[in-house]
PDB file of C-alpha atoms in Angstrom:
ATOM      1  CA  UNK A   1     -25.756 -41.044 -44.869  1.00 58.00           C
ATOM      2  CA  UNK A   2     -26.649 -40.281 -41.262  1.00 76.00           C
ATOM      3  CA  UNK A   3     -26.045 -36.610 -42.009  1.00 83.00           C
ATOM      4  CA  UNK A   4     -29.448 -36.489 -43.679  1.00 88.00           C
ATOM      5  CA  UNK A   5     -30.951 -37.114 -40.236  1.00 93.00           C
ATOM      6  CA  UNK A   6     -29.766 -33.620 -39.281  1.00 92.00           C
ATOM      7  CA  UNK A   7     -31.214 -32.086 -42.438  1.00 90.00           C
ATOM      8  CA  UNK A   8     -34.589 -33.789 -41.984  1.00 91.00           C
ATOM      9  CA  UNK A   9     -34.711 -32.857 -38.297  1.00 94.00           C
ATOM     10  CA  UNK A  10     -34.270 -29.177 -39.121  1.00 92.00           C
ATOM     11  CA  UNK A  11     -36.611 -29.303 -42.125  1.00 91.00           C
ATOM     12  CA  UNK A  12     -39.408 -30.925 -40.131  1.00 91.00           C
ATOM     13  CA  UNK A  13     -39.071 -28.348 -37.356  1.00 92.00           C
ATOM     14  CA  UNK A  14     -39.317 -25.402 -39.717  1.00 88.00           C
ATOM     15  CA  UNK A  15     -42.106 -27.022 -41.760  1.00 89.00           C
ATOM     16  CA  UNK A  16     -44.103 -27.611 -38.600  1.00 87.00           C
ATOM     17  CA  UNK A  17     -43.697 -24.053 -37.337  1.00 85.00           C
ATOM     18  CA  UNK A  18     -44.215 -22.376 -40.727  1.00 81.00           C
ATOM     19  CA  UNK A  19     -47.257 -24.502 -41.492  1.00 80.00           C
ATOM     20  CA  UNK A  20     -45.973 -25.560 -44.883  1.00 78.00           C
ATOM     21  CA  UNK A  21     -43.404 -27.926 -46.268  1.00 77.00           C
ATOM     22  CA  UNK A  22     -39.808 -26.767 -46.356  1.00 73.00           C
ATOM     23  CA  UNK A  23     -38.695 -28.208 -49.650  1.00 74.00           C
ATOM     24  CA  UNK A  24     -35.135 -28.950 -50.547  1.00 70.00           C
ATOM     25  CA  UNK A  25     -31.857 -28.153 -48.986  1.00 72.00           C
ATOM     26  CA  UNK A  26     -31.612 -24.831 -47.275  1.00 71.00           C
ATOM     27  CA  UNK A  27     -35.361 -24.391 -47.762  1.00 72.00           C
ATOM     28  CA  UNK A  28     -35.810 -23.024 -44.263  1.00 76.00           C
ATOM     29  CA  UNK A  29     -35.628 -19.274 -43.556  1.00 77.00           C
ATOM     30  CA  UNK A  30     -32.070 -19.481 -42.207  1.00 80.00           C
ATOM     31  CA  UNK A  31     -30.794 -21.949 -44.830  1.00 82.00           C
ATOM     32  CA  UNK A  32     -29.667 -24.369 -42.119  1.00 83.00           C
ATOM     33  CA  UNK A  33     -31.488 -27.492 -43.333  1.00 86.00           C
ATOM     34  CA  UNK A  34     -28.526 -28.835 -45.261  1.00 86.00           C
ATOM     35  CA  UNK A  35     -26.604 -32.018 -44.491  1.00 87.00           C
ATOM     36  CA  UNK A  36     -23.432 -30.293 -45.677  1.00 86.00           C
ATOM     37  CA  UNK A  37     -23.372 -28.440 -42.355  1.00 80.00           C
ATOM     38  CA  UNK A  38     -22.584 -31.807 -40.787  1.00 82.00           C
ATOM     39  CA  UNK A  39     -20.288 -33.028 -43.560  1.00 84.00           C
ATOM     40  CA  UNK A  40     -18.163 -30.071 -44.613  1.00 85.00           C
ATOM     41  CA  UNK A  41     -18.569 -27.024 -42.422  1.00 84.00           C
ATOM     42  CA  UNK A  42     -17.511 -26.218 -38.866  1.00 87.00           C
ATOM     43  CA  UNK A  43     -19.858 -27.903 -36.397  1.00 91.00           C
ATOM     44  CA  UNK A  44     -21.094 -24.542 -35.094  1.00 92.00           C
ATOM     45  CA  UNK A  45     -23.496 -24.189 -38.043  1.00 90.00           C
ATOM     46  CA  UNK A  46     -25.157 -27.533 -37.339  1.00 93.00           C
ATOM     47  CA  UNK A  47     -25.281 -26.699 -33.625  1.00 95.00           C
ATOM     48  CA  UNK A  48     -27.214 -23.522 -34.421  1.00 93.00           C
ATOM     49  CA  UNK A  49     -29.585 -25.396 -36.733  1.00 93.00           C
ATOM     50  CA  UNK A  50     -30.173 -28.121 -34.164  1.00 95.00           C
ATOM     51  CA  UNK A  51     -30.723 -25.631 -31.335  1.00 94.00           C
ATOM     52  CA  UNK A  52     -33.221 -23.660 -33.364  1.00 92.00           C
ATOM     53  CA  UNK A  53     -35.023 -26.856 -34.395  1.00 94.00           C
ATOM     54  CA  UNK A  54     -35.270 -28.015 -30.767  1.00 93.00           C
ATOM     55  CA  UNK A  55     -36.777 -24.653 -29.826  1.00 89.00           C
ATOM     56  CA  UNK A  56     -39.294 -25.028 -32.678  1.00 90.00           C
ATOM     57  CA  UNK A  57     -40.337 -28.521 -31.564  1.00 91.00           C
ATOM     58  CA  UNK A  58     -40.804 -27.443 -27.954  1.00 87.00           C
ATOM     59  CA  UNK A  59     -42.690 -24.287 -28.929  1.00 85.00           C
ATOM     60  CA  UNK A  60     -44.992 -26.416 -31.073  1.00 87.00           C
ATOM     61  CA  UNK A  61     -45.794 -28.561 -28.039  1.00 85.00           C
ATOM     62  CA  UNK A  62     -46.635 -25.439 -26.080  1.00 82.00           C
ATOM     63  CA  UNK A  63     -48.911 -24.155 -28.853  1.00 84.00           C
ATOM     64  CA  UNK A  64     -50.540 -27.538 -29.391  1.00 84.00           C
ATOM     65  CA  UNK A  65     -51.283 -28.277 -25.753  1.00 79.00           C
ATOM     66  CA  UNK A  66     -51.633 -24.764 -24.427  1.00 74.00           C
ATOM     67  CA  UNK A  67     -50.696 -23.820 -20.928  1.00 62.00           C
ATOM     68  CA  UNK A  68     -51.895 -26.671 -18.794  1.00 62.00           C
ATOM     69  CA  UNK A  69     -51.165 -27.397 -15.208  1.00 58.00           C
ATOM     70  CA  UNK A  70     -49.097 -30.443 -16.084  1.00 60.00           C
ATOM     71  CA  UNK A  71     -47.306 -29.025 -19.145  1.00 62.00           C
ATOM     72  CA  UNK A  72     -44.216 -27.772 -17.324  1.00 61.00           C
ATOM     73  CA  UNK A  73     -44.137 -30.819 -15.074  1.00 66.00           C
ATOM     74  CA  UNK A  74     -44.069 -33.161 -18.064  1.00 67.00           C
ATOM     75  CA  UNK A  75     -41.727 -30.954 -20.055  1.00 73.00           C
ATOM     76  CA  UNK A  76     -39.392 -30.422 -17.128  1.00 76.00           C
ATOM     77  CA  UNK A  77     -36.076 -28.887 -18.108  1.00 81.00           C
ATOM     78  CA  UNK A  78     -35.956 -30.710 -21.463  1.00 84.00           C
ATOM     79  CA  UNK A  79     -35.317 -27.548 -23.459  1.00 82.00           C
ATOM     80  CA  UNK A  80     -32.529 -26.303 -21.251  1.00 85.00           C
ATOM     81  CA  UNK A  81     -30.858 -29.707 -21.060  1.00 88.00           C
ATOM     82  CA  UNK A  82     -30.910 -30.354 -24.798  1.00 90.00           C
ATOM     83  CA  UNK A  83     -29.943 -26.815 -25.772  1.00 90.00           C
ATOM     84  CA  UNK A  84     -26.983 -26.875 -23.385  1.00 91.00           C
ATOM     85  CA  UNK A  85     -25.937 -30.290 -24.659  1.00 94.00           C
ATOM     86  CA  UNK A  86     -26.216 -29.094 -28.268  1.00 95.00           C
ATOM     87  CA  UNK A  87     -23.869 -26.217 -27.581  1.00 95.00           C
ATOM     88  CA  UNK A  88     -21.406 -28.551 -25.863  1.00 97.00           C
ATOM     89  CA  UNK A  89     -21.012 -31.175 -28.625  1.00 96.00           C
ATOM     90  CA  UNK A  90     -17.717 -31.316 -30.485  1.00 95.00           C
ATOM     91  CA  UNK A  91     -18.377 -33.763 -33.305  1.00 93.00           C
ATOM     92  CA  UNK A  92     -21.073 -34.496 -35.838  1.00 92.00           C
ATOM     93  CA  UNK A  93     -21.469 -37.964 -34.330  1.00 93.00           C
ATOM     94  CA  UNK A  94     -22.263 -36.440 -30.931  1.00 95.00           C
ATOM     95  CA  UNK A  95     -24.735 -34.053 -32.529  1.00 95.00           C
ATOM     96  CA  UNK A  96     -26.506 -36.814 -34.446  1.00 94.00           C
ATOM     97  CA  UNK A  97     -26.747 -38.882 -31.241  1.00 96.00           C
ATOM     98  CA  UNK A  98     -28.232 -35.888 -29.438  1.00 96.00           C
ATOM     99  CA  UNK A  99     -30.831 -35.432 -32.198  1.00 96.00           C
ATOM    100  CA  UNK A 100     -31.803 -39.074 -31.825  1.00 96.00           C
ATOM    101  CA  UNK A 101     -32.145 -38.690 -28.055  1.00 95.00           C
ATOM    102  CA  UNK A 102     -34.185 -35.510 -28.407  1.00 95.00           C
ATOM    103  CA  UNK A 103     -36.563 -37.169 -30.869  1.00 95.00           C
ATOM    104  CA  UNK A 104     -37.174 -39.987 -28.386  1.00 95.00           C
ATOM    105  CA  UNK A 105     -37.759 -37.496 -25.547  1.00 92.00           C
ATOM    106  CA  UNK A 106     -40.090 -35.410 -27.736  1.00 92.00           C
ATOM    107  CA  UNK A 107     -42.122 -38.532 -28.539  1.00 93.00           C
ATOM    108  CA  UNK A 108     -42.344 -39.393 -24.827  1.00 91.00           C
ATOM    109  CA  UNK A 109     -43.466 -35.859 -23.947  1.00 86.00           C
ATOM    110  CA  UNK A 110     -46.114 -35.889 -26.661  1.00 88.00           C
ATOM    111  CA  UNK A 111     -47.446 -39.257 -25.502  1.00 89.00           C
ATOM    112  CA  UNK A 112     -47.562 -38.053 -21.898  1.00 85.00           C
ATOM    113  CA  UNK A 113     -49.428 -34.905 -22.871  1.00 80.00           C
ATOM    114  CA  UNK A 114     -51.843 -36.849 -25.081  1.00 84.00           C
ATOM    115  CA  UNK A 115     -52.544 -39.219 -22.208  1.00 79.00           C
ATOM    116  CA  UNK A 116     -53.145 -36.342 -19.800  1.00 63.00           C
ATOM    117  CA  UNK A 117     -55.988 -34.869 -21.828  1.00 56.00           C
TER     118      UNK A 117
END
């Protein structure tokens, strides 16, 4: 049931950016928060959902911490790296691994920014 990790990743991103809970499958504006995109559909749909979610998470960091001298230093090329990797995956397993790696990196970035305040 690892496919739900994709769905929750996308749901959380949209919920965070919209400021309210995205309830249920396909509850986000683009209808991409659905584990079926990993299970039954061509991987391109899940790649789009994951890419958009990554952009949401990174934009939230920018909004939360504002433009600070160390923001880009801490962030580095995280967005570019993960977006490029998302577009390059070929299997759902690769995509789910990438989501896991991004979540760990996001947590590290947040902790670094919290510590820099």
